[in-house]
Structure formats: C-alpha cells, structure tokens
Coordinates of C-alpha atoms and ligand atoms in Angstrom, one line a residue:
X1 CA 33.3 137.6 138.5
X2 CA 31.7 135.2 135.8
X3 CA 34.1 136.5 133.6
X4 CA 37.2 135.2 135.3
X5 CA 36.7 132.1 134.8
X6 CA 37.1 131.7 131.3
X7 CA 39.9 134.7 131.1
X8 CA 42.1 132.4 133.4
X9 CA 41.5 129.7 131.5
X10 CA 42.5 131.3 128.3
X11 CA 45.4 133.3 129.8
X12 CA 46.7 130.0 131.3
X13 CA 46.0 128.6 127.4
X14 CA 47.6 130.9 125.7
X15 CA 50.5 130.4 127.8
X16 CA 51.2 127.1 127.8
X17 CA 50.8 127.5 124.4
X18 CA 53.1 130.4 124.0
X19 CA 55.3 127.8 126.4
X20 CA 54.8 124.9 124.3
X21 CA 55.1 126.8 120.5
X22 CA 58.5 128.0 122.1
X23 CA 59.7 124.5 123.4
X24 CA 58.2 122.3 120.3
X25 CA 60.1 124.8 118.0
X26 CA 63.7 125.0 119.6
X27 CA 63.4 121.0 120.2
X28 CA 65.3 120.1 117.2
X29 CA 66.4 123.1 114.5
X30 CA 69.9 121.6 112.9
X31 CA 70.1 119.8 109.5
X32 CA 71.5 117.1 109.4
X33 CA 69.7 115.8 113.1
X34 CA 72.6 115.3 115.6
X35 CA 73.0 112.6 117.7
X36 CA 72.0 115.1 120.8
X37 CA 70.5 118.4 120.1
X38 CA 69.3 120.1 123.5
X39 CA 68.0 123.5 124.2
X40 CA 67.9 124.9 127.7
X41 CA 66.0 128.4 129.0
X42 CA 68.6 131.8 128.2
X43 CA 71.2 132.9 125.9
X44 CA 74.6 133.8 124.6
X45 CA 74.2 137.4 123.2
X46 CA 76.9 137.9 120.5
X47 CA 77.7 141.5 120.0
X48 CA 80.6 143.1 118.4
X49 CA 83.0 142.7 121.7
X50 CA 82.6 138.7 121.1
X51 CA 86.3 137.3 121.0
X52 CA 86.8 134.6 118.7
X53 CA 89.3 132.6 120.5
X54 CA 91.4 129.4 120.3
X55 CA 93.2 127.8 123.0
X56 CA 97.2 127.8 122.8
X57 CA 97.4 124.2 122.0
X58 CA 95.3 124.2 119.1
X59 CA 97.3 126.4 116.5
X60 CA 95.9 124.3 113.6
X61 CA 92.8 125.3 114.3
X62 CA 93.9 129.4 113.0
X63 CA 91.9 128.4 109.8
X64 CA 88.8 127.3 111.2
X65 CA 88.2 130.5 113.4
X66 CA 89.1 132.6 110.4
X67 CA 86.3 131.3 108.7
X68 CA 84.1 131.4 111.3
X69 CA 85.1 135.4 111.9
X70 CA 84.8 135.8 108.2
X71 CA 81.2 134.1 108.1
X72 CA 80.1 136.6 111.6
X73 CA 81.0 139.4 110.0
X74 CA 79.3 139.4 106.6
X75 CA 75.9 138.5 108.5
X76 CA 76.4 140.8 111.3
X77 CA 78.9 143.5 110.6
X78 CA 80.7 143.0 113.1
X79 CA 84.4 142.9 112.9
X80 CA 85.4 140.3 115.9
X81 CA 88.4 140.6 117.7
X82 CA 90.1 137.2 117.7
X83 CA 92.6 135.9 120.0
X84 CA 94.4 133.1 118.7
X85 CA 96.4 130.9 120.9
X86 CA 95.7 132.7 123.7
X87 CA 93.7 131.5 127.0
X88 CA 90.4 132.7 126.4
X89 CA 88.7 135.7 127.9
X90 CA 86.2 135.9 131.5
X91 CA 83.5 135.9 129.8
X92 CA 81.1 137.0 125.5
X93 CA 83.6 134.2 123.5
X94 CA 83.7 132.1 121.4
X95 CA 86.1 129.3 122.2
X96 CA 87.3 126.2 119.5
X97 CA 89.2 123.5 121.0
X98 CA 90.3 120.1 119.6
X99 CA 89.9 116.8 121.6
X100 CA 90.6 113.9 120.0
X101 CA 88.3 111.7 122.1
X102 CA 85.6 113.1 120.4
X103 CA 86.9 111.0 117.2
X104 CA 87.2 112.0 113.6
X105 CA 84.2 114.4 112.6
X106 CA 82.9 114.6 115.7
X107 CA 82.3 117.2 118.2
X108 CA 80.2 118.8 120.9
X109 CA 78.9 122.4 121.1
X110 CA 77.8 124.0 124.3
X111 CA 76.6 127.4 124.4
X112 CA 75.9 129.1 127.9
X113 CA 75.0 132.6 128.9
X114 CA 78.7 134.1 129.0
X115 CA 80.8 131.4 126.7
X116 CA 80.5 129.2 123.0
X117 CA 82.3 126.2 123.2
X118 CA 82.6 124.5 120.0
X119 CA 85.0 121.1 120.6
X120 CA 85.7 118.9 117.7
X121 CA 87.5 115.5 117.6
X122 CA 89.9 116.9 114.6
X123 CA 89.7 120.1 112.2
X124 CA 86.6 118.8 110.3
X125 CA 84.6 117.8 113.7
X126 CA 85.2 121.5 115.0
X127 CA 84.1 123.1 111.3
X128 CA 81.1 120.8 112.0
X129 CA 80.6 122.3 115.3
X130 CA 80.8 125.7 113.6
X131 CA 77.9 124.7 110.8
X132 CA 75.6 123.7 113.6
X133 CA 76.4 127.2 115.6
X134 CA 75.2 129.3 112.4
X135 CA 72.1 127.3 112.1
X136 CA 70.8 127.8 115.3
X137 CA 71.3 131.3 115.0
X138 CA 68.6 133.7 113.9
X139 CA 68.8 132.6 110.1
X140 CA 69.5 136.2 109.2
X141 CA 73.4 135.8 109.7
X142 CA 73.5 133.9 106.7
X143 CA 72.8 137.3 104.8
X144 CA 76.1 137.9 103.3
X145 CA 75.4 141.8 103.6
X146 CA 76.1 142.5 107.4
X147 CA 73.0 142.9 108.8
X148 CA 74.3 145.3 111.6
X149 CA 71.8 144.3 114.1
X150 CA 73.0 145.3 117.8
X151 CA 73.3 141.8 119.6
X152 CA 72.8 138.3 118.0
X153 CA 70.6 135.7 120.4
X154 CA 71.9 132.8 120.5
X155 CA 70.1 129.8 122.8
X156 CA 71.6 128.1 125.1
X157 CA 72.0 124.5 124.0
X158 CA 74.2 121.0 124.4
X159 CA 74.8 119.3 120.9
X160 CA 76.8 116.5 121.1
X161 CA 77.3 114.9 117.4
X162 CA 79.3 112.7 114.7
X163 CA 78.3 111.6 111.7
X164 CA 76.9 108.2 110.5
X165 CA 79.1 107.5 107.6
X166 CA 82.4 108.9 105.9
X167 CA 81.4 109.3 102.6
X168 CA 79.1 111.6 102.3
X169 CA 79.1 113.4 98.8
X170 CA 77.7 115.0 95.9
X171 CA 78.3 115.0 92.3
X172 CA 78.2 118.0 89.6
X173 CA 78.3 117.0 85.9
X174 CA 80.4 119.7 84.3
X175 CA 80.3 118.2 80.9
X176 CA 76.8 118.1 79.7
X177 CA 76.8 121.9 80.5
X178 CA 79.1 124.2 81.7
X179 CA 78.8 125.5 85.3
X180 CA 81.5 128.5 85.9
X181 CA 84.1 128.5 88.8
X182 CA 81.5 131.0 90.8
X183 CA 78.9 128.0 91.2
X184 CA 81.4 125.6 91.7
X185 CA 82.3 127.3 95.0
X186 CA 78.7 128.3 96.0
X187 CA 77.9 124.5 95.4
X188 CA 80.5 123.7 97.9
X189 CA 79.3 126.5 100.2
X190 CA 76.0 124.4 100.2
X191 CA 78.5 120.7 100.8
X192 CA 79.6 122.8 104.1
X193 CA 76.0 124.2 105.6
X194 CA 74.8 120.5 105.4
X195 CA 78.4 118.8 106.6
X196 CA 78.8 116.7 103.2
X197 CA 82.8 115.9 103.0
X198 CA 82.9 114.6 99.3
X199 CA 82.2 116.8 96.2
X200 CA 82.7 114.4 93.2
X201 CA 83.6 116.3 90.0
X202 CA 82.9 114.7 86.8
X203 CA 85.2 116.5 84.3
X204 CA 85.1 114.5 81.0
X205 CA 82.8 112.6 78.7
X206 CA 81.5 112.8 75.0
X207 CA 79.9 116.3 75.2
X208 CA 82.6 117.9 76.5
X209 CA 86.6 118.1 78.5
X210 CA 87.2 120.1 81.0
X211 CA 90.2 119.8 82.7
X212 CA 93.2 121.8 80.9
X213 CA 96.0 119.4 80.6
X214 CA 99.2 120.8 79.9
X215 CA 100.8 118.2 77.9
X216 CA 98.2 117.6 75.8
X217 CA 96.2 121.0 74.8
X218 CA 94.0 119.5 72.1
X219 CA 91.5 118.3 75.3
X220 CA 90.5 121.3 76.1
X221 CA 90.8 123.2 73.0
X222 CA 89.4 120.8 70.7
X223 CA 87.2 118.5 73.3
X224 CA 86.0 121.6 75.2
X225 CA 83.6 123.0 73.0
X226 CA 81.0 121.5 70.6
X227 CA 78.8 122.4 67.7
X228 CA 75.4 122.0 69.3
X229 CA 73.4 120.3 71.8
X230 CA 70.0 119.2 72.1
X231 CA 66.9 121.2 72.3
X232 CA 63.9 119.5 74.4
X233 CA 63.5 116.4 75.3
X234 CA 65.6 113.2 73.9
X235 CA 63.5 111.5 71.5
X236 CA 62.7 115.4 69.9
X237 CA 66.0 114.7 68.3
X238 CA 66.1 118.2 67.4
X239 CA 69.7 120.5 67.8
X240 CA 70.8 124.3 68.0
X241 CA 73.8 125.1 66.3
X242 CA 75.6 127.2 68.8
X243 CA 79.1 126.4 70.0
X244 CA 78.9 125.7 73.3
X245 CA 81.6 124.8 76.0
X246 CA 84.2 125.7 78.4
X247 CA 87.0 124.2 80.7
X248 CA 88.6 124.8 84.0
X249 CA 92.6 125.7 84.0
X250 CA 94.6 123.5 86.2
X251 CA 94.9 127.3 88.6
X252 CA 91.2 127.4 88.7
X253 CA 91.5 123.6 89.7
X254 CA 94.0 124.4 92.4
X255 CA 91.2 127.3 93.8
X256 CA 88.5 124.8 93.9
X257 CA 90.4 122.1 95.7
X258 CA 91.6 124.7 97.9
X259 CA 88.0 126.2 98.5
X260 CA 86.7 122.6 99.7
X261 CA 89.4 121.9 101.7
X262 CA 88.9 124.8 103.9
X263 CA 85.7 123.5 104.0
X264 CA 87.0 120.3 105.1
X265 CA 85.6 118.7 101.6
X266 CA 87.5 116.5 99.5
X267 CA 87.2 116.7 95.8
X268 CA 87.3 113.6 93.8
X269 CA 87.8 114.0 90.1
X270 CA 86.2 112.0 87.5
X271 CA 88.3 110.8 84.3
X272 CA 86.2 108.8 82.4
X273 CA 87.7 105.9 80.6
X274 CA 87.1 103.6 78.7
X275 CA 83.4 104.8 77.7
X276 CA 82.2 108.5 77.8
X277 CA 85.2 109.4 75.9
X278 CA 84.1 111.1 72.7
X279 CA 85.2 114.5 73.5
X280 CA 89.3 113.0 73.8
X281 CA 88.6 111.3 70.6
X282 CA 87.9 114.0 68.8
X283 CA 91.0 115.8 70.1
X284 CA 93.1 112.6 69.4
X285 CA 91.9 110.2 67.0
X286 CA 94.8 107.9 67.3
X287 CA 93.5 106.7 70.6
X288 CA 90.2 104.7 69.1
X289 CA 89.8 101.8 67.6
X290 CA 88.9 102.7 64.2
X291 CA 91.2 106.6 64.0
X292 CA 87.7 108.3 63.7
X293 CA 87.6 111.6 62.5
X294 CA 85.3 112.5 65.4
X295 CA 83.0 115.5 66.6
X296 CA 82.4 116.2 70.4
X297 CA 79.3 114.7 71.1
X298 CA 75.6 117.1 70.5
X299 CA 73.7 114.6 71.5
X300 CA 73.5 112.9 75.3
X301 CA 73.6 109.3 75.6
X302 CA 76.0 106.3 74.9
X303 CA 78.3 106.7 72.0
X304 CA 80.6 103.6 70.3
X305 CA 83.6 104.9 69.8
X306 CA 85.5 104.9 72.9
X307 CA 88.9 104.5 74.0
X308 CA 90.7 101.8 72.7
X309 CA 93.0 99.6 75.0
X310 CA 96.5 99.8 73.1
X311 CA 100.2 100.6 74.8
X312 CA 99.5 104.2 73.3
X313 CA 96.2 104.8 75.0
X314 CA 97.5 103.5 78.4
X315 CA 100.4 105.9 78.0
X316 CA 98.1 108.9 77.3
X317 CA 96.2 107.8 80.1
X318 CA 98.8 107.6 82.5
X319 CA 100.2 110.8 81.4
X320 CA 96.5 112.9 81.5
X321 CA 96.2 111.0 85.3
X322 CA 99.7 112.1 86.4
X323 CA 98.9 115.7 85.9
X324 CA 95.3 115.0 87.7
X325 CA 97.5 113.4 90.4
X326 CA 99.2 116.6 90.9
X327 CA 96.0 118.7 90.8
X328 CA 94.2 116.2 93.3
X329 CA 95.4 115.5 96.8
X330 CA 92.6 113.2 98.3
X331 CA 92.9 109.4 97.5
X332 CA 90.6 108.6 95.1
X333 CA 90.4 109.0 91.5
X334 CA 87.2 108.2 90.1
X335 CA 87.9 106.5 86.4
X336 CA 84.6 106.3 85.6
X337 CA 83.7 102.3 83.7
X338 CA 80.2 103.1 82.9
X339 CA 78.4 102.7 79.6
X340 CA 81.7 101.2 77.4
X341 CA 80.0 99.5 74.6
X342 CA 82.3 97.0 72.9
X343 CA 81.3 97.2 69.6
X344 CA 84.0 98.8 68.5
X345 CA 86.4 96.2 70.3
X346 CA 85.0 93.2 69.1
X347 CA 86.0 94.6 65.4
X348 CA 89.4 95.8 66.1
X349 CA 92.4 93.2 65.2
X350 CA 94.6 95.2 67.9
X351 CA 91.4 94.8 70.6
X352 CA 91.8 91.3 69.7
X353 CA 95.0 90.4 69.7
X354 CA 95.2 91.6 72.8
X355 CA 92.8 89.6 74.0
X356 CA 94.6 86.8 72.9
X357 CA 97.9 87.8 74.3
X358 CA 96.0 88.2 77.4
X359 CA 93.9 85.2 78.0
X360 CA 91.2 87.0 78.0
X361 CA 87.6 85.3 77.2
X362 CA 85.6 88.1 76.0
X363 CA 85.2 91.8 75.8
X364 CA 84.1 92.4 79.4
X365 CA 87.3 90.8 80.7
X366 CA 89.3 93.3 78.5
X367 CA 87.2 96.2 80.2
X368 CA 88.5 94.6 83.3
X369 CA 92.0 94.0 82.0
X370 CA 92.2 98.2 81.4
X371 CA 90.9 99.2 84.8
X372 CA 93.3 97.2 86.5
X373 CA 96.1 98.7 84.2
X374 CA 94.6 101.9 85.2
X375 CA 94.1 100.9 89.0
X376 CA 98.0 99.4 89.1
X377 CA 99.3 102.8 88.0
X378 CA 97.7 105.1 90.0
X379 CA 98.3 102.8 93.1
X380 CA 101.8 104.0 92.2
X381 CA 101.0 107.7 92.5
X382 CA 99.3 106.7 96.2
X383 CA 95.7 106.8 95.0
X384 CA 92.9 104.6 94.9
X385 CA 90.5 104.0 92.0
X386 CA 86.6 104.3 92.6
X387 CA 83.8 103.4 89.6
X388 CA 80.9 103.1 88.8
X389 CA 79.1 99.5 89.2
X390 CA 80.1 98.4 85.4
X391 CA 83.2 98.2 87.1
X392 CA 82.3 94.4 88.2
X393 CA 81.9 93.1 85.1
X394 CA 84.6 90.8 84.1
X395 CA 85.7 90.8 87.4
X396 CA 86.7 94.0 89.8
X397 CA 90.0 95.5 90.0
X398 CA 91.9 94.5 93.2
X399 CA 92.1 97.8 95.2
X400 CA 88.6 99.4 93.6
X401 CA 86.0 100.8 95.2
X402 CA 82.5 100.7 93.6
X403 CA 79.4 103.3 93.1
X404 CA 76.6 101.5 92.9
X405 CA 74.8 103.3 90.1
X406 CA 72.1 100.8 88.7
X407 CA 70.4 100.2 91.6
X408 CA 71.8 98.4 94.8
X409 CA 72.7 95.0 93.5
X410 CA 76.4 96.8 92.0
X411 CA 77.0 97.9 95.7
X412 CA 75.9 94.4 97.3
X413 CA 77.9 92.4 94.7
X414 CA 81.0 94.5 95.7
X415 CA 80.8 94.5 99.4
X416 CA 80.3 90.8 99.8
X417 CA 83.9 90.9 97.9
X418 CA 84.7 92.8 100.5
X419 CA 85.6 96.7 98.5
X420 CA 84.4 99.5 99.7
X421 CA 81.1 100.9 98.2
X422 CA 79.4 104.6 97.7
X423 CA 75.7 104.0 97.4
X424 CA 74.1 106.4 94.8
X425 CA 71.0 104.3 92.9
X426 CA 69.0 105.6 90.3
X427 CA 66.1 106.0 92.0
X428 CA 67.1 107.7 95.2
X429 CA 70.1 109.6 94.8
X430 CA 69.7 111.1 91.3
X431 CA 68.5 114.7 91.6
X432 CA 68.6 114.9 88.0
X433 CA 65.3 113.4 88.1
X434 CA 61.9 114.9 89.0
X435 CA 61.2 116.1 92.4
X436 CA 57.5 117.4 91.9
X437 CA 54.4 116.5 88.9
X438 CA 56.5 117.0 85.7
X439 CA 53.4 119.3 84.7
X440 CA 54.9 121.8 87.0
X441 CA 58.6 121.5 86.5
X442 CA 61.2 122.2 84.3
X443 CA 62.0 119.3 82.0
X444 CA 64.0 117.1 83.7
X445 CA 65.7 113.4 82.3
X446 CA 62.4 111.5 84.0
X447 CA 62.2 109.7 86.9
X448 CA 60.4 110.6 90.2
X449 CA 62.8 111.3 93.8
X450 CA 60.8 113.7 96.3
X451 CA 62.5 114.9 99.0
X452 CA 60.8 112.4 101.3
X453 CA 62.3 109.9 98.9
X454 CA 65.6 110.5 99.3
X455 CA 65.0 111.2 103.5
X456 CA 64.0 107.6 103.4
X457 CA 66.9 106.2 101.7
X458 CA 68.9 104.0 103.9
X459 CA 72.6 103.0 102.4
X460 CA 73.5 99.6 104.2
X461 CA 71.2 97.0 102.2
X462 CA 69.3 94.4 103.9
X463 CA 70.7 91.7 102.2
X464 CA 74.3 92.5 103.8
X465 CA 75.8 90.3 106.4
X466 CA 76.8 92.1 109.9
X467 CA 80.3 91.7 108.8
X468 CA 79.9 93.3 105.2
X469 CA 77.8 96.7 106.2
X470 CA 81.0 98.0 106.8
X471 CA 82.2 98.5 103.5
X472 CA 79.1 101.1 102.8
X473 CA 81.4 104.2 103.1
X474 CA 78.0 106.2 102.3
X475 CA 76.1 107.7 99.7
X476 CA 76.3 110.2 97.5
X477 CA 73.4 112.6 95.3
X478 CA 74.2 112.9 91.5
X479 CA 73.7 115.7 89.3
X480 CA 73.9 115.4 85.6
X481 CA 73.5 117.9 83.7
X482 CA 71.4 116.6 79.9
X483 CA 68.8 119.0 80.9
X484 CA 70.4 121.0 83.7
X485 CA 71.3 124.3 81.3
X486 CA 71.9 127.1 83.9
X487 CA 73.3 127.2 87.7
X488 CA 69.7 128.3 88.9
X489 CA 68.3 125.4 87.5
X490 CA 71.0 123.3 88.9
X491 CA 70.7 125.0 92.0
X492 CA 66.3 124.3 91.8
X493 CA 67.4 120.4 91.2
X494 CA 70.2 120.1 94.3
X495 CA 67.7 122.0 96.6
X496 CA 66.5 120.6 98.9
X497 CA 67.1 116.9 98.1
X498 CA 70.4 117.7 99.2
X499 CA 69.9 118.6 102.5
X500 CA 67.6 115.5 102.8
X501 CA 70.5 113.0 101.5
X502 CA 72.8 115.1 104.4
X503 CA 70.4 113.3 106.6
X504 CA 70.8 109.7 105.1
X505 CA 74.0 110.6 105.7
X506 CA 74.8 111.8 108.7
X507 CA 71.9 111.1 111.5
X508 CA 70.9 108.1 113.3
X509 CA 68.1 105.7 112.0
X510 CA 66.7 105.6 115.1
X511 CA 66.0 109.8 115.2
X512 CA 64.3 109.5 111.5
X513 CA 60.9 110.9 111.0
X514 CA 59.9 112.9 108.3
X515 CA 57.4 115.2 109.3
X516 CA 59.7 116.3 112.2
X517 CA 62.2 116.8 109.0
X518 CA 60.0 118.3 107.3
X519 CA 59.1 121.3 110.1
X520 CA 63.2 122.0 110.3
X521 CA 63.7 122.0 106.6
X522 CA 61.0 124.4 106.0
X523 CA 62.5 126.8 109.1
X524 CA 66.0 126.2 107.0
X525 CA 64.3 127.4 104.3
X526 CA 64.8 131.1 105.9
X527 CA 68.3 130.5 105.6
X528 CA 68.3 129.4 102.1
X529 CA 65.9 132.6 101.6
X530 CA 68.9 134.8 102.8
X531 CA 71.6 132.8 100.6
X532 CA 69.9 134.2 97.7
X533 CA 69.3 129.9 96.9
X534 CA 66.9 129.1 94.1
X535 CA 65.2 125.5 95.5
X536 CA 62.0 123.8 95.0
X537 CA 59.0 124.1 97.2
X538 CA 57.4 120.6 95.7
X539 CA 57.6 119.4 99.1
X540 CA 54.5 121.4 99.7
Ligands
ACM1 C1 75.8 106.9 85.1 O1 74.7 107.5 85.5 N1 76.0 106.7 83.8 C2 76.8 106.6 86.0
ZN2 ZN1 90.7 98.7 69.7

C-alpha cells in the first residue's frame, strides 16, 4: 500500500508526459511555418491500395499528381493506382482539387482517417499542399530507394496556408565554378521541399560563360574555360594552372527550365552587362573599349575592361538576349549592373562622344543610358529587366526592378520610386559567407550569417511608408561561388540557411520564434539525412 502512492504518481507522470512529448512534438513540424498547422488524435494509413485521384474538373492538375505518385513510390515502393479525372473513391485516397478562392499559392490540406485532401488556389498552391503532405510524413519517404514498409502513418491534420511574398528565390553562381546539370536539378529539388518559386541563375561574368549561344560560339568555346583560378584565400594571390570550365547547351537549358517549372519554379537568368564581362571579351575583343587581347578572368574580383557602349555592342547584346528570350519563358531577365568600373569609359573617344551626343553628364549616366537601351529592347520581347542596386545610379531604368545587394538602402531608394524590389543584403542573404567559427569551416569569402541570422531577417524595411512595402516582392539567398569548388560544398553552404530564408519568406511575422524553428529544423534534418544532403550542423 505505501508503494501506490508514488507508482500512481509516476504512472500518471509518465503519461502526461508521454501525452505531452506526443502533443508538443506534432504541434508544429512543416518548414516554412504555415499560416494554420493543426494536428488532431488518428491517422490516414497510406498503403499500396491508396488511389491518387483528381477530380474531373481539374485536368490540369495531371502533372501535379504524377509527381506526387512518382515522389510515393521511390520512398515507399509502392506503385499507386491513380485515377485521373475521375470522382474519387469511398474511401484510402488521395484527392487534389483546385479552388480558386484559395488565391494564387495558396491552399489547404486536410487529412482524415479514410481521405487526403490537398486543395490549392492554382497549380503552385496544390504542389504546395503536396510539399507540406511529404513533410509530415515519417521523414523516411524522402529515401529515394522505396523503402517497402507495409503502411505509411500519416496524422490527421488541418493546414490551411499561403505564402507571405511572391518572390521567393535563390541564386547559384555558375561562373566562378562549374556546377553540372545533376546539381542544378537537385538544387531545385531542394527550391521545391522548402516552396521557393525563384531560382536565379547567374550564367556569365569574367571567370567564365556558360550559356551556349548559337550565333556566337566563341562564348562558350573561348569564354567557357580558363587557364587557372585561385588557390586559397584572396590576398594569397597565388594560381593553379589547370584549365578549368564548362557551359550548359541551350537543350540542357531547356531541361532545367522544364525541371523547375514542374516544380512550379521560375528560372531567371543572369546576363551580366556592362561589368563582369571579361569572359565575352575574351571571346570578342571588338566589343571593349580598348580591342583588348583578353584572358578569361583567374582571379575573382572586379575587372576594367568591360563592355563598351557602342551600336555594335548593343547589337551583340540584343542578339545573345534574343536567343536567352527563347530559352527563358518567365518575365524577367536579370542584366546584372553591378561592379562596372568606368575607367575604361572615361578614356574611350567613342565612350565619349557618346556621351556628348547624348547629353549625358558623366559616366554613371551612360551606365544608365545602356540599361535603358537594354531595358527598351527586351520590353519588346515581353520581359522585364531586374538588377542589382548599382542599377540606381545615374538614375533607374523605367520598367526595372531592383536587388538590393549592398545593404537595404538600394531596395529603399527603389521602392520609394515606386519599382519593385528583391531584398538580398550582404549580410543576411549571402550564404557564401560564414555560417559557423571560421576555425571550423571551410574557407569561405568572410562574413558571418547563422542560420538564426537569416531566420531573423525581415524584407519590408522600417523606413518604408504603408504605401511603399508593397513593392518588396521578397528576398532571395545568394550563392557565389569564389570559394564554393564542389556541389558538396555548395550543398554544406545552402544548407540549412535555405530553409531558414524559406521562412522569411513564406510565414507570418507574428508565428516567428526561433527556438520553436530550431526544434522543426533539426526534426527536418531526418529528411535531409535520407536525401543523402551534405549541410551544416553550426547551428548546434
Ligand atoms: C554582387 O554581389 N556583386 C551582386
Ligand atoms: Zn568605350
């Protein structure tokens, strides 16, 4: 009898615990939060007689389901049967319907004991709905080797979501080092788990092209490869000699693009112009100032020589952006407008004279002057140019949009003008930088952005009027590549500051709180366990 007592009160202890470890641990689990995320008692058991189904109405959705079939079965094994446009089963389906009200991006997802419903507001909202289904699965299903487990729990749960901002991207340097068409893809694969929308490709600059252009080879066969590249750190100044390089062909473009889109991810290309643009020079002198000869850049940094605003650079440009065009469906084009020193154009008589002929009172207006050649044109071909903040200087195109780079003062400058901005300062959005004590880490360009960092990052500056917040399309994570030599590493750097900016993104200010982040992120780290992902544990 003494005994019972204290057995009761530790039975009744360790189940309220039991209760409470369950309860506390299904309260939230998706990345990035959703508006609503509820979990109720029971499950949906998904076995291999669950019917992926869509409902007659929704024929477009045909694409969606496929992928979410294909996705089932390399986790599970299991071959679903799939009944498009039919009306769906009794009972062990999964059913994707489109409802407009929901709005673009959004959607709900209810799973109950017998049924999944996963309702988005367009293609992209129900592809969303999708995402969060596989994440609050057992994280097992994201092994891509079908795990062949009987039945797949699945708890019952009301999420009701849309996302905070419509640009929500990420950025891969191609140029600096080479990253093959495999990574490309498995980089977007990571875009989709964390419902990013933009993958921002920058293609060209001084160490390297990499977009084939048909109409003028040289770019790639001369501007694709270099000499050598730097060994250790910067001011080292030391160089192998190794050729180095690559490029993608306008068919392994046409993949990618077609890989994010199914993904519901735009890809906006980079063309650099008028800076960063050693790599053309050295496959066509003729378009510089000075007629070079030129070398693809070894070293990073800023070089002189860049392109040189005459009527046979435009036409070049016009030409290499028509074939981009082509390749590119979304609406922008980013043209670059960093880091264009004018050295070069303050000693050129045809720089000059054109200024003249122009009215133009210095160099930085000329800058100006050649984006909004650049702008006019491709506002021809339907498309919109975006740059980075440099773009401001001697005043911004009409129609541009602006990446606010060097801090936030770019992005406020440019909103109170009323053009739409993509937030991606230095200091928050550049995973290029450290994420952990240098001591510990591979060499990096410098810096310092934790993942808590970049959680805490809010887009929409203070300083912005009620009326001006809405030209904050989002923000957007940066990788460059200086010191980024091999898709593991670039992998280690993107991981899991990405999943952090997904947040920024996507979920409410009001639901932020990082330790609450910090418990889901390391569950997800289970899933980027079974991906095979290389990413950094600093945050422990
Ligand atoms: C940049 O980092 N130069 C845009
Ligand atoms: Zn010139």
């Amino acid at each position: 009898m003494k005994f019972l007592f204290p057995r009761a009160v530790s039975f009744i202890v360790t189940a309220l615990c039991a209760l409470h470890s369950m309860t506390s641990a299904q309260r939230h689990i998706v990345i990035p939060r959703p508006v609503e995320e509820k979990y109720s008692t029971g499950s949906f058991i998904l076995d291999r007689k669950t019917e992926i189904a869509t409902i007659s109405s929704n024929q477009e959705l045909a694409p969606v389901a496929e992928y979410l079939g294909n996705f089932l079965e390399k986790g599970t094994g299991f071959v679903l049967p799939s009944l498009a446009n039919g009306n769906p089963p009794k009972s062990n389906y999964i059913l994707l319907e489109q409802d407009a009200s929901l709005g673009n991006e959004g959607y709900e997802l209810t799973v109950q004991k017998g049924s999944v419903r996963l309702r988005g507001g367009d293609q992209a909202g129900v592809f969303y709905a999708v995402q969060s289904l596989l994440q609050i699965m057992p994280p097992e299903i994201f092994r891509r080797d079908g795990l062949n487990k009987v039945a797949w729990k699945i708890p019952c749960a009301t999420i009701i979501d849309k996302p905070r901002f419509p640009w929500r991207g990420m950025h891969l340097d191609v140029c600096r080092h080479f990253f093959p068409i495999e990574f490309v893809k498995r980089y977007i694969d990571f875009l989709a788990i964390y419902k990013m929308n933009t993958f921002h490709w920058h293609l060209t600059d001084d160490q390297g092209w990499r977009i084939e252009i048909k109409r003028y080879p040289k770019l790639t066969e001369v501007g694709g490869w270099r000499n050598g590249s730097m060994v250790g750190p910067y001011y080292n100044m030391k160089f192998d000699t190794i050729r180095y390089g690559g490029f993608f062909t306008q068919a392994q473009i046409r993949e990618v693009v077609a890989y994010a889109a199914s993904r519901y991810i735009t890809v906006v290309p980079e063309i650099e112009m008028p800076g960063h643009a050693l790599a053309a020079l050295a496959s066509y002198p003729e378009l510089s100032c000075t007629g070079g000869p030129f070398e693809v850049g070894k070293a990073w940094g800023v070089f002189d020589d860049v392109f040189c605003p005459k009527e046979t650079t435009f036409t070049f440009l016009e030409n290499v952006l028509s074939e981009v065009c082509e390749l590119f469906p979304g609406k922008y084009i980013h043209v670059g407008g960093d880091e264009c020193p004018k050295v070069r154009w303050k000693e050129c008589s045809s720089c000059q004279d054109l200024m003249k002929k122009e009215g133009l009172k210095d160099e930085e207006q000329l800058q100006s002057y050649f984006v909004s050649r650049i702008e006019k044109f491709l506002n021809t071909k339907g498309k919109n140019i975006i740059g980075w903040d440099e773009i401001l200087q001697g005043g911004l195109a009409p129609n541009a949009s602006v990446m606010s780079w060097r801090g936030t003062e770019g992005g406020i400058a440019a909103a109170k003008q009323h053009h739409n901005v993509v937030m991606t300062p230095g200091d928050y959005c550049y995973f290029d930088h450290y994420q952990g004590n240098p001591k510990y880490q591979p060499l990096a360009i410098g810096g310092y952005t934790t993942v808590e960092k970049v959680y805490w990052y809010d887009p929409v500056p203070s300083q912005l009027k009620p009326a001006e917040r809405k030209y904050i399309l989002g923000a957007q994570g940066n990788l460059w590549a200086e010191y980024i030599t091999t898709p593991q590493q670039m992998e280690y750097m993107a991981l899991p500051r990405m999943a952090a900016l997904a947040e920024v993104d996507w979920s409410l200010p009001k639901n932020k709180n990082y330790q609450e982040f910090r418990g889901r992120l390391i569950r997800h780290f289970k899933v980027l366990d079974y991906v095979g992902a290389n990413y950094s544990k600093a945050l422990y």
